[in-house]
Coordinates of C-alpha atoms and ligand atoms in Angstrom, one line a residue:
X1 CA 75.0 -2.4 -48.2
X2 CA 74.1 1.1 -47.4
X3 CA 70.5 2.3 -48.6
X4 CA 72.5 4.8 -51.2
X5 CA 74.4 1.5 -52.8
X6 CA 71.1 -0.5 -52.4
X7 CA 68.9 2.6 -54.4
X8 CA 71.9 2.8 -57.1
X9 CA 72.5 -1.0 -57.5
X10 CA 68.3 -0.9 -58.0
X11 CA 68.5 1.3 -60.1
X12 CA 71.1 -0.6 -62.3
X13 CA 69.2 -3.3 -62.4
X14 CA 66.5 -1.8 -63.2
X15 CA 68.4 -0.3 -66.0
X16 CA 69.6 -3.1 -67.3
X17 CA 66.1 -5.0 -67.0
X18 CA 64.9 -3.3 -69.9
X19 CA 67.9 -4.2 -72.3
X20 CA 67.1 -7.8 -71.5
X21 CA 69.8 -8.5 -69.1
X22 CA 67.7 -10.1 -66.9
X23 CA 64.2 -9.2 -65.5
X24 CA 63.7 -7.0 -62.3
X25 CA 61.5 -9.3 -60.3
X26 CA 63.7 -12.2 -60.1
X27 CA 66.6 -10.5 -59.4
X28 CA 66.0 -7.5 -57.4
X29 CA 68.2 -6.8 -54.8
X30 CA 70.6 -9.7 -55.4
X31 CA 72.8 -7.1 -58.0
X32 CA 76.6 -8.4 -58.3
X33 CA 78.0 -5.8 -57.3
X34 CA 81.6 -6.5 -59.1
X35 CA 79.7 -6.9 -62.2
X36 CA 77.6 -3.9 -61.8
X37 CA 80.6 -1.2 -60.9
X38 CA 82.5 -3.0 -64.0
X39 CA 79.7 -2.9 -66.2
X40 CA 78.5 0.6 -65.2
X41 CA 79.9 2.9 -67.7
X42 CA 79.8 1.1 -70.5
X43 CA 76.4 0.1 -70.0
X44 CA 75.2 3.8 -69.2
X45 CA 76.2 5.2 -72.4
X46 CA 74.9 2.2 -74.4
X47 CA 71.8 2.2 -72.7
X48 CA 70.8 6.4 -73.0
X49 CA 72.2 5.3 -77.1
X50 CA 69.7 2.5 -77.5
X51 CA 66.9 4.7 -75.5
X52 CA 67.5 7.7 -78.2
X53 CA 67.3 5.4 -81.0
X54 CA 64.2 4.3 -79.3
X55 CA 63.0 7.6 -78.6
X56 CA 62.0 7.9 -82.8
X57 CA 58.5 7.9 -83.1
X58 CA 58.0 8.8 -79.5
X59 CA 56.0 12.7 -78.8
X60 CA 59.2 14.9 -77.6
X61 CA 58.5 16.9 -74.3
X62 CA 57.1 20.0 -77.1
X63 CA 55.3 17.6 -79.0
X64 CA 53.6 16.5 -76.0
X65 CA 52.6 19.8 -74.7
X66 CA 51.6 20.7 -78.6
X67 CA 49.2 17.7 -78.3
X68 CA 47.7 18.3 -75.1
X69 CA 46.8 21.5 -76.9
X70 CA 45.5 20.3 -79.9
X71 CA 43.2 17.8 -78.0
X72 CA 42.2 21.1 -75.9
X73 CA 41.3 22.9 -79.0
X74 CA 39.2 19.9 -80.4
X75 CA 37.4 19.0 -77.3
X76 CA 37.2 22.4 -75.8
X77 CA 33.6 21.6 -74.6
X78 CA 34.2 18.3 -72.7
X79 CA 37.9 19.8 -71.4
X80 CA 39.8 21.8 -69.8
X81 CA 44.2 22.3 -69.6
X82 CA 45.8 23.3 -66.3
X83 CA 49.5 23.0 -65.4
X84 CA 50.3 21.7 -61.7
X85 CA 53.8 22.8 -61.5
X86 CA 57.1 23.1 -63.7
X87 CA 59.9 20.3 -63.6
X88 CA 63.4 21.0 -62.2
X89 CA 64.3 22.7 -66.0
X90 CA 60.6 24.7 -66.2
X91 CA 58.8 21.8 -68.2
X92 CA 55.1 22.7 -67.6
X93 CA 53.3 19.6 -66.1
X94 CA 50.0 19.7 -68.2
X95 CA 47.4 18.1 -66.8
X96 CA 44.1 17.6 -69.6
X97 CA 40.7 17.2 -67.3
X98 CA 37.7 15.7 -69.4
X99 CA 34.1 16.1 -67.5
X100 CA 30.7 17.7 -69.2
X101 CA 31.1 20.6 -67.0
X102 CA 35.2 20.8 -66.6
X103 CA 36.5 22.6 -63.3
X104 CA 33.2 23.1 -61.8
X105 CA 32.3 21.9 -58.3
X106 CA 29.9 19.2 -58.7
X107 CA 29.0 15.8 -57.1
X108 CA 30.8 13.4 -58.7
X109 CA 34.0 11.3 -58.1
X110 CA 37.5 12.6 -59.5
X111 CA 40.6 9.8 -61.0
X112 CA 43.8 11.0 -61.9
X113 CA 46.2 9.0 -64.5
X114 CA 49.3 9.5 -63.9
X115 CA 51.7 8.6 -65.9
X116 CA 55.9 8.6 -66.8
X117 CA 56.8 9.0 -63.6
X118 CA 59.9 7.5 -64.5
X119 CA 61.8 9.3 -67.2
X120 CA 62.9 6.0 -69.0
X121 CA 59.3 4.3 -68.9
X122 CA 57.2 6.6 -71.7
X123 CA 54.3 4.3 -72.6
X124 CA 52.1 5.9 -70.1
X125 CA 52.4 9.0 -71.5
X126 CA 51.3 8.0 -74.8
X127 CA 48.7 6.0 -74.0
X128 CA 47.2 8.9 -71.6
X129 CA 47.0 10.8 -75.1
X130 CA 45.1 8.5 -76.6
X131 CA 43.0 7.9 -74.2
X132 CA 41.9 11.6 -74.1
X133 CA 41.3 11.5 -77.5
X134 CA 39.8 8.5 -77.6
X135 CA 37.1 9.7 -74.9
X136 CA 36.8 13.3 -76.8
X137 CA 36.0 11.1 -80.2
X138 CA 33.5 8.7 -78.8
X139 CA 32.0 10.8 -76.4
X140 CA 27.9 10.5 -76.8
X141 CA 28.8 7.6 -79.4
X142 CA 30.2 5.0 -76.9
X143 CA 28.0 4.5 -73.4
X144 CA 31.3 4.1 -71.8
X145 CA 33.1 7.6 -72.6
X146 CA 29.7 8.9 -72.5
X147 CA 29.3 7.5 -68.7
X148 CA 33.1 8.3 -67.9
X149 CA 32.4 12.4 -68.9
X150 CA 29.1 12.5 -67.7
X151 CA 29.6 11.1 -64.2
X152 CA 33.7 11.6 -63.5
X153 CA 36.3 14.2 -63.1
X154 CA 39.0 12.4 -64.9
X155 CA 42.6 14.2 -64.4
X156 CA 45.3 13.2 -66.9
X157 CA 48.9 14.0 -66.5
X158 CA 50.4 12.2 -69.1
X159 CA 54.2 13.2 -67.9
X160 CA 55.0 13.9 -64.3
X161 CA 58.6 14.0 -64.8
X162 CA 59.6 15.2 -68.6
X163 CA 63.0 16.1 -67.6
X164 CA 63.8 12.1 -66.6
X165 CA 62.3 11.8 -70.6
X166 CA 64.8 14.3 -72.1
X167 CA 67.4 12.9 -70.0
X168 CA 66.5 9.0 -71.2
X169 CA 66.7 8.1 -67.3
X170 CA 65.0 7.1 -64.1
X171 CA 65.5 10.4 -62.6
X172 CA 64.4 13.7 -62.5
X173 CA 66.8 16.4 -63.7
X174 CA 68.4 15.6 -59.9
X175 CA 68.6 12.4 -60.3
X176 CA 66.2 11.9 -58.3
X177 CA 63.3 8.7 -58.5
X178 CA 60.2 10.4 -57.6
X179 CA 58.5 7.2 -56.9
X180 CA 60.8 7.9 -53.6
X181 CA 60.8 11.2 -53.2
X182 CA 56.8 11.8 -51.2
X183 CA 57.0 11.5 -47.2
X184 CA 56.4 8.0 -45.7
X185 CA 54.8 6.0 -42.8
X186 CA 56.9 4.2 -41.4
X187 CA 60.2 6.0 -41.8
X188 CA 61.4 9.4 -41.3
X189 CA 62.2 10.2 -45.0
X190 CA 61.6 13.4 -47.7
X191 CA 60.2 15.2 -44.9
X192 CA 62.5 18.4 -45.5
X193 CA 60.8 20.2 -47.7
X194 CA 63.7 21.8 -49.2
X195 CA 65.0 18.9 -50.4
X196 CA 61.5 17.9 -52.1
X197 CA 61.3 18.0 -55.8
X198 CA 59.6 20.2 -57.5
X199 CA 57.7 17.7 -59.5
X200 CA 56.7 15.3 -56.4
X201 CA 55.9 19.1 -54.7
X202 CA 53.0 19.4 -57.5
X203 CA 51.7 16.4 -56.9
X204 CA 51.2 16.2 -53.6
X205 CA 49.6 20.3 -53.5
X206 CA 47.5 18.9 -56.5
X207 CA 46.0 15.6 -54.2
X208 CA 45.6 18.2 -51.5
X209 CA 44.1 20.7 -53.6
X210 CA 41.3 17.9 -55.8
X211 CA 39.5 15.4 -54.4
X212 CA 40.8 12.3 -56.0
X213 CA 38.6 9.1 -55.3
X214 CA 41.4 6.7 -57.4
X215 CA 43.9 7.0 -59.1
X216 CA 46.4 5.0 -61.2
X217 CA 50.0 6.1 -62.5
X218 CA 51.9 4.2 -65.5
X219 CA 54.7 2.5 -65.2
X220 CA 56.9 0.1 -67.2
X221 CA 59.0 -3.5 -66.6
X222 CA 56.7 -5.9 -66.0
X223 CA 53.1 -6.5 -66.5
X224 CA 51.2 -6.0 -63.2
X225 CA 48.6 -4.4 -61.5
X226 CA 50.4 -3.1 -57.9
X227 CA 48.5 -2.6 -54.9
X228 CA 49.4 -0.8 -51.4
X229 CA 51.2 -0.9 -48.9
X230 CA 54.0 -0.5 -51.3
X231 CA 56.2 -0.4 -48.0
X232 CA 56.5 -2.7 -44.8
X233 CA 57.7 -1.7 -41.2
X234 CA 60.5 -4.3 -40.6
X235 CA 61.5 -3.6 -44.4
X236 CA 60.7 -7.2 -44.9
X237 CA 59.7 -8.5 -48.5
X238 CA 56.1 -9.9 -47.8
X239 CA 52.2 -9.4 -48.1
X240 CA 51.0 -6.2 -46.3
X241 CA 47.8 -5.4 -46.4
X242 CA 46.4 -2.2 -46.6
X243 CA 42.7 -1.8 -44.5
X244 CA 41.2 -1.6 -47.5
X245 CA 42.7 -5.2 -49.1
X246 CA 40.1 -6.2 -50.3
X247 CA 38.8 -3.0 -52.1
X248 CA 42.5 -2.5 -53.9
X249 CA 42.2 -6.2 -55.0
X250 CA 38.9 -5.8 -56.6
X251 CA 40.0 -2.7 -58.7
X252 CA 43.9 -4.4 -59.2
X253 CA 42.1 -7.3 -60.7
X254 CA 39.3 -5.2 -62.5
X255 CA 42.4 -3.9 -64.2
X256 CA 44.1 -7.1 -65.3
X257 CA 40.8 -9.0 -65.7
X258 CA 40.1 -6.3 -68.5
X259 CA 43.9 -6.7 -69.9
X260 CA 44.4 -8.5 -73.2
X261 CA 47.1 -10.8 -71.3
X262 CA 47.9 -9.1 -67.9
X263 CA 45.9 -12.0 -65.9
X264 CA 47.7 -15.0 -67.5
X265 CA 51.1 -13.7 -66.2
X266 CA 53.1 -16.8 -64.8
X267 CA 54.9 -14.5 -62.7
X268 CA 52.1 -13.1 -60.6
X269 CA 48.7 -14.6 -60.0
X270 CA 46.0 -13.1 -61.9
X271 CA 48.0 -10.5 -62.9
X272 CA 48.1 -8.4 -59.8
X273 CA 50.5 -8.0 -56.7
X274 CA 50.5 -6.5 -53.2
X275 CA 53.8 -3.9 -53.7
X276 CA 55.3 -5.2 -50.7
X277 CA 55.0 -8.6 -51.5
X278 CA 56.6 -8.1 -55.3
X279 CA 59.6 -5.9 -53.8
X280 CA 58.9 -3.1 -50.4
X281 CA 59.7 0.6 -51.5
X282 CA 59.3 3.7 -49.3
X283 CA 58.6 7.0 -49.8
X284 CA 56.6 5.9 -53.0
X285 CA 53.5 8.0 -54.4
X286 CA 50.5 5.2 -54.5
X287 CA 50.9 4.9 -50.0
X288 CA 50.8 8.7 -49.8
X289 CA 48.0 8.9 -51.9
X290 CA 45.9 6.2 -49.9
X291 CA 46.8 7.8 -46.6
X292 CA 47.3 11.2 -47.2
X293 CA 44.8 11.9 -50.3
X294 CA 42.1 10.0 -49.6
X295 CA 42.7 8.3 -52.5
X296 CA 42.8 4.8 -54.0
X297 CA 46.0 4.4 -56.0
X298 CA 46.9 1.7 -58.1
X299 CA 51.1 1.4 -59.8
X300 CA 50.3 -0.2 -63.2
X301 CA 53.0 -1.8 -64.7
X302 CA 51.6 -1.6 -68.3
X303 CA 54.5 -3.2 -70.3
X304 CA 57.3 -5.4 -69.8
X305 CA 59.6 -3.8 -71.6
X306 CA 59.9 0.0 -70.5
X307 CA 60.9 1.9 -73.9
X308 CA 59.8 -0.9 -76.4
X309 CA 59.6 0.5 -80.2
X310 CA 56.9 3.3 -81.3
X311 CA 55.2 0.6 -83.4
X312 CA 53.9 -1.0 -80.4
X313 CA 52.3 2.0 -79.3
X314 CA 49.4 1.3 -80.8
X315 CA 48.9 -2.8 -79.8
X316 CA 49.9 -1.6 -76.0
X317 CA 46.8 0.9 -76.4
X318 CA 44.6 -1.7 -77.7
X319 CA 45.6 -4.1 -74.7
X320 CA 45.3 -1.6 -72.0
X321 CA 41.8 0.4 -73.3
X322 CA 39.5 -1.6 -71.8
X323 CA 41.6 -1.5 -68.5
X324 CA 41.5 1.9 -68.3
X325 CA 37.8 2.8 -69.1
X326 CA 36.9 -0.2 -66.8
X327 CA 38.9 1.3 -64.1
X328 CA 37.6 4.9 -64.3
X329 CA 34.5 3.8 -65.1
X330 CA 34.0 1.4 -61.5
X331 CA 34.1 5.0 -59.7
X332 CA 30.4 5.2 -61.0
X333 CA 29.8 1.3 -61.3
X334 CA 30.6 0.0 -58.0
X335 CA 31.3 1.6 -54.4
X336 CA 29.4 3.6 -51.9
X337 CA 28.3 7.1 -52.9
X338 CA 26.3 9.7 -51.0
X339 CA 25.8 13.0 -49.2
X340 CA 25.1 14.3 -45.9
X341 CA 23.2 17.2 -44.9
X342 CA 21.9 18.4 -41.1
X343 CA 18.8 17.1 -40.0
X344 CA 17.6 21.1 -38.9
X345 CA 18.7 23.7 -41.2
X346 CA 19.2 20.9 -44.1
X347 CA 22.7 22.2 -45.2
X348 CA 25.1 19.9 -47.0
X349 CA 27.8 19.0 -43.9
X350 CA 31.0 17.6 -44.7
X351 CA 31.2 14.8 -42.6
X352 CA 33.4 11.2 -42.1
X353 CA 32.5 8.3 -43.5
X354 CA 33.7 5.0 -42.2
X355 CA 33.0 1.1 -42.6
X356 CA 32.8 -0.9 -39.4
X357 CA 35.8 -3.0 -39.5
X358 CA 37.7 -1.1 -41.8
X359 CA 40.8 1.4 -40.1
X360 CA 40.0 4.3 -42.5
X361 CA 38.4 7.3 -42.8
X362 CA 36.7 9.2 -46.1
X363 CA 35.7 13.1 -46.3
X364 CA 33.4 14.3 -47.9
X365 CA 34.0 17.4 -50.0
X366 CA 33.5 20.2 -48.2
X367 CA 31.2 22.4 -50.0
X368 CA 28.6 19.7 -51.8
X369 CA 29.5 17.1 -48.7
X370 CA 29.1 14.3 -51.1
X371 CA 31.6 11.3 -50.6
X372 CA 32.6 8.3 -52.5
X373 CA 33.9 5.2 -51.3
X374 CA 35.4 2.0 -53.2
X375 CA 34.3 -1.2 -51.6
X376 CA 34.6 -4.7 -52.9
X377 CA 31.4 -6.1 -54.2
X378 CA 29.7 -9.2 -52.4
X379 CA 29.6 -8.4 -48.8
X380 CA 27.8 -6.6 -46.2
X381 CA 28.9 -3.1 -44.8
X382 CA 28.1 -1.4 -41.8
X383 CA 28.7 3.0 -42.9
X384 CA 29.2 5.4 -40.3
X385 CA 28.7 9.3 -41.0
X386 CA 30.6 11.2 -38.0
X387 CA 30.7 14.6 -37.8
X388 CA 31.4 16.9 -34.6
X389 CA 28.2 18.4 -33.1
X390 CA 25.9 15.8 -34.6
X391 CA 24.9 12.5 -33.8
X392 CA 27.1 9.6 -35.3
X393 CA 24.6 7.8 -37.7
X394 CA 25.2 4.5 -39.2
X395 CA 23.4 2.4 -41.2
X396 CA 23.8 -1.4 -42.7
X397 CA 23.8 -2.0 -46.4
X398 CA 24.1 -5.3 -48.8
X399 CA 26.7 -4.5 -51.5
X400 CA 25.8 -7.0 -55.0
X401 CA 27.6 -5.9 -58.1
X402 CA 26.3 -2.4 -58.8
X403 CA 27.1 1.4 -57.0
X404 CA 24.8 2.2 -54.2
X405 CA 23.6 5.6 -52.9
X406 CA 23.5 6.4 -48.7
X407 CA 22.6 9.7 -48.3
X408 CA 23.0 10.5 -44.1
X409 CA 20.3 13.1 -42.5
X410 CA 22.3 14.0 -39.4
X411 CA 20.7 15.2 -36.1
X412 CA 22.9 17.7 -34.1
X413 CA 23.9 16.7 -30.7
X414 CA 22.2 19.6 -28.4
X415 CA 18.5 19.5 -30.0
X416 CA 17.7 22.3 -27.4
X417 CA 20.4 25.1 -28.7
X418 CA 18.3 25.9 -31.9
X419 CA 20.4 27.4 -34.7
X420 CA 20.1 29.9 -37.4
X421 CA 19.9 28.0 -40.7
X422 CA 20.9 30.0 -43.8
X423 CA 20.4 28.7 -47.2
X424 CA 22.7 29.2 -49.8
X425 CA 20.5 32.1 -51.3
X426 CA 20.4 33.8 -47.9
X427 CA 23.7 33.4 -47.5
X428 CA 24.2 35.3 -50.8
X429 CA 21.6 38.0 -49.2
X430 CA 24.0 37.8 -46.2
X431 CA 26.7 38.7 -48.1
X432 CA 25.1 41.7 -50.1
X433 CA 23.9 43.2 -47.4
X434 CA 27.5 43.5 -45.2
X435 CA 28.9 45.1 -48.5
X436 CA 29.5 48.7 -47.8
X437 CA 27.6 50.8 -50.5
X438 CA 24.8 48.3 -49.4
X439 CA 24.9 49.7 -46.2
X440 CA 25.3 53.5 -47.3
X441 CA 22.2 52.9 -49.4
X442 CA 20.2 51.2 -46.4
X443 CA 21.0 54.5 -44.2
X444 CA 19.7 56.9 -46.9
X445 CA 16.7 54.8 -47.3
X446 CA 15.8 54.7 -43.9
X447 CA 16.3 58.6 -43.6
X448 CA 13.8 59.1 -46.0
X449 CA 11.4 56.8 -44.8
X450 CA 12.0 58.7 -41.7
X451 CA 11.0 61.8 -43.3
X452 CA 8.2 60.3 -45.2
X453 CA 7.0 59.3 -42.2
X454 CA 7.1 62.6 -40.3
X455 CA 4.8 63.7 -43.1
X456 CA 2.4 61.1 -43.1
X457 CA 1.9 60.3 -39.5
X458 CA -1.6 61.3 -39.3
X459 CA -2.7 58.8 -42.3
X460 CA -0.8 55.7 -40.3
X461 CA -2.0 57.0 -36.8
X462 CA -5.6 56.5 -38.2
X463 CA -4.7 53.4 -40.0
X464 CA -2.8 52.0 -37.4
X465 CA -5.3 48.6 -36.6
X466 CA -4.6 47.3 -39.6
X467 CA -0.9 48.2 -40.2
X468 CA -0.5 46.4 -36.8
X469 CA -2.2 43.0 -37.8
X470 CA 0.2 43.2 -40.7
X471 CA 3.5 43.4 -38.5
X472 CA 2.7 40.2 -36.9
X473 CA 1.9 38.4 -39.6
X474 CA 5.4 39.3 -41.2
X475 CA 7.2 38.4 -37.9
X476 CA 5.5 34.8 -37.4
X477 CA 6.2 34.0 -41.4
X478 CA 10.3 34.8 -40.5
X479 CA 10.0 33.0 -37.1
X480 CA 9.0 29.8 -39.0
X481 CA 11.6 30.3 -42.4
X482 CA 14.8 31.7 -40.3
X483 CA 14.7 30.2 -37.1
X484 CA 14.8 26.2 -36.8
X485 CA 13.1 24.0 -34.4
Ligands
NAG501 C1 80.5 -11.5 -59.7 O1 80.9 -11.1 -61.0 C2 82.3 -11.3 -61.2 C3 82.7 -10.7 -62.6 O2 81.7 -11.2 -63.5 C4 82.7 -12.8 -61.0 O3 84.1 -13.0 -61.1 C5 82.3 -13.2 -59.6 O4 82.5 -14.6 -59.4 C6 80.8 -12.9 -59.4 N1 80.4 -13.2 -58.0 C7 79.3 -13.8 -57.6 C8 79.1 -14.0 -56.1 O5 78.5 -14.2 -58.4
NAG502 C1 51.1 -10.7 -73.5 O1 51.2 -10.5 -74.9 C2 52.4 -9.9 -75.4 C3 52.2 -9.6 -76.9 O2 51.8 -10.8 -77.5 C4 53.5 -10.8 -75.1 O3 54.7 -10.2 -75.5 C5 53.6 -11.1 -73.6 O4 54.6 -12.0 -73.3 C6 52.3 -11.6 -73.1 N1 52.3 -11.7 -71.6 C7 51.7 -12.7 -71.0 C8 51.8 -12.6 -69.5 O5 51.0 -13.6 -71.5
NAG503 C1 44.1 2.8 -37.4 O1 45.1 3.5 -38.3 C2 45.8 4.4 -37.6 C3 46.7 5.0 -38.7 O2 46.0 5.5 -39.8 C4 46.6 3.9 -36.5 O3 47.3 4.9 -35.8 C5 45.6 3.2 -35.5 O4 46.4 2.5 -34.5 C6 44.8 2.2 -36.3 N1 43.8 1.6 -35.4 C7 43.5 0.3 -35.3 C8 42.5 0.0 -34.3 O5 44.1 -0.5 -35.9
NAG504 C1 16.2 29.7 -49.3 O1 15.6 30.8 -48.6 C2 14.9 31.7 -49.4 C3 14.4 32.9 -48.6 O2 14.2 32.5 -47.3 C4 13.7 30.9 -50.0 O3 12.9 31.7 -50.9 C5 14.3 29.7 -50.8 O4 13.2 28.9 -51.3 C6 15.2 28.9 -50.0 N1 15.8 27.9 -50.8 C7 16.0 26.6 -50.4 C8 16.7 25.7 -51.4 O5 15.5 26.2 -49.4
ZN505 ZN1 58.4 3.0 -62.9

């Protein structure tokens, strides 16, 4: 089969999975394909009817931007809106964020929900609702909203691809699956970036653009917590393990363990799944964001069946709450968290953190240099801080249960070349003083005190002993606060 008949007969059957045919897992990639070119057409126009009819009860594409508002307007203080981007037909993509100071710089970790990715699975999208609502109503009420919008950035995009919803499909308005469409390791794929959809475009300038710790999007079909690699090199279907196994593991089983039933599946043990193992994909969102991001991404598969009835909305909430608060909530619970300054000037640097034994690599931000890093609980970890022109620094730590704190003091390499350290208020004194009228101001002030002292020179001449023991005294107090050791 060609990869374009494999993608389309995947797609059928993923199609057809959620009218009950048969279910995706056990049959994926083993499509008859007589059946399936038979069976297309008629099955296509069935399937968008049954999805319409489905589609009662369900927010429309304006609802949903009407209630992003309306949770906007109530919440106002704990929120802000921003749109990432516009679909193929100029659907805003709304994103809702929900901190106690929203869109300010601060030292805290950032998750993203994201969720219909996939035009025919909505659940995510209405469950992202009410989970903004949710945290906006129990905020200060309930420790754990209060913790989540206290402590996190939390970035919801409840639809990434709203044309795929209009359309009752998979696809985008192209047709194409965006859970394909991002660049990939281990093949030459979606590198043209003419050819990249605007939605998966948005995405990936958003990652680039916030520092995402985790992540999770929403998907339908099964009930399942997926972890990377989503892809292997030989394209073989089987366990591959991301560096950073065991951390995914912990937070894919965090998820399910919270689940109402999600850990008793039959299908897959304790209700989570390494992608690869369940079926390989490439070009897919959650390896991009791991590699690329910095980000841990999970691919929740929140509901066996993709569209089921609106009714159910509110019992697939109720199943996946906990999940999600747990899940967010773990960014401040659990992991590694710090910040690393110099050890001269004492400025925040934004340096590399890595764990001995793990192939992986964490930034901190660049402005505040703090970093966060998931870990699973229970073992011993040897971090590293790196950063060019200072001394690698490292340090061994005993995770239990709970978040720790490692702040790094870093030395710089060449202790003899001392620097000039500016605060951050000098630096604002910097940056006054190079401003023009600044410097207009400075030259008319110093003719004066030119002139001034023209007049006056007798009175200083005659004071001068004094005057004299003053100048050194000022020069000694700026050796010691401008100049470092
Ligand atoms: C595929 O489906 C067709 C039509 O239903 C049937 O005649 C054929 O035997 C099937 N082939 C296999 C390999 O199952
Ligand atoms: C979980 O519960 C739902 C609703 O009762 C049910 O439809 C589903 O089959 C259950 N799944 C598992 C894995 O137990
Ligand atoms: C670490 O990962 C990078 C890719 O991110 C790879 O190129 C490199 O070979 C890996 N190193 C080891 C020691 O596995
Ligand atoms: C920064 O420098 C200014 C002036 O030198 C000083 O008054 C201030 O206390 C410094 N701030 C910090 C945080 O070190
Ligand atoms: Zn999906």
């Amino acid at each position: 089969m060609t990869p374009a008949r494999l993608l389309s007969a995947l797609f059928l059957c993923l199609s057809l999975s959620s009218l009950g045919f048969f279910t995706v897992h056990s049959t994926a990639g083993f499509v008859n394909r007589s059946f399936a070119a038979s069976g297309r057409h008629l099955t296509e126009e069935n399937h968008f009817q049954k999805l319409n009819n489905l589609a009662h009860g369900y927010m429309t594409n304006s609802d949903l931007e009407k209630a992003i508002k309306a949770f906007h307007g109530r919440c106002g203080r704990i929120s802000r809106i921003y749109s990432i981007g516009k679909s193929v037909l100029g659907v805003p993509l709304w994103v809702m964020e929900i901190s106690n100071n929203p869109g300010k710089q601060e030292a805290k970790p950032a998750f993203k929900f994201i969720g219909n990715v996939h035009g025919d699975e909505p659940v995510g999208r209405e469950l992202l609702l009410r989970l903004a609502n949710w945290l906006c109503d129990n905020y200060m009420k309930d420790p754990w909203a209060t913790l989540i919008v206290d402590n996190v950035h939390l970035h919801i995009l409840p639809s990434m691809n709203p044309d795929g919803f209009s359309l009752r499909r998979r696809g985008n308005a192209n047709n194409i699956d965006l859970n394909r469409d991002f660049p990939d390791q281990f093949f030459q794929m979606n590198n043209d970036l003419t050819e990249r959809q605007p939605e998966t475009k948005a995405i990936m300038s958003w990652i680039k653009k916030i520092r995402f710790t985790a992540s999770a999007s929403l998907h339908g079909g099964a009930l399942v917590a997926n972890y990377p690699w989503d892809g292997t090199q030989d394209k073989s279907k089987s366990y591959y393990a991301c560096p950073d196994d065991e951390a995914f593991r912990y937070m894919a089983k965090l998820y399910s363990g919270s689940h109402y039933n999600m850990s008793r599946s039959e299908e897959f043990k304790e209700g989570i799944t390494n992608g690869a193992y369940w079926y390989p994909i490439y070009g897919g969102m959650q390896d991009w964001n791991y590699i690329y991001g910095g980000c841990f991404e999970l691919t929740l598969e929140i509901s066996d069946n993709k569209w089921p009835p609106a009714n159910e909305l509110h019992m697939i909430w109720q199943f996946n709450k906990r999940s999600m608060l747990n899940l967010v909530a773990s960014l401040v619970k659990s992991g590694i968290h710090g910040r690393i300054f110099s050890s001269d000037c004492g400025e925040p640097l934004p340096a590399s953190i890595a764990i001995k034994g793990i192939n992986y690599t964490t930034k901190a931000s660049e402005t505040l240099a703090d970093y966060h890093r998931l870990v699973a609980p229970g073992h011993q970890y040897e971090v590293m801080a790196t950063m060019p022109g200072y001394k690698t620094r490292s340090t061994t730590i005993k995770m239990g249960e709970e978040a720790m704190t490692v702040d790094f003091i870093l030395e710089p390499t060449d202790r003899f070349l001392p620097r000039q350290c500016y605060n951050s208020s000098s630096m604002k004194m910097l940056e006054v003083i190079s401003r023009p009228y600044f410097q207009v101001a400075l030259t008319l002030l110093l003719v004066l005190a030119f002139l001034y002292f023209l007049t006056k020179r007798k009175v200083i001449f005659r004071g001068r002993k004094s005057v004299g023991q003053r100048r050194v005294a000022a020069i000694v107090k700026r050796t010691n606060c401008v100049i470092c050791k």
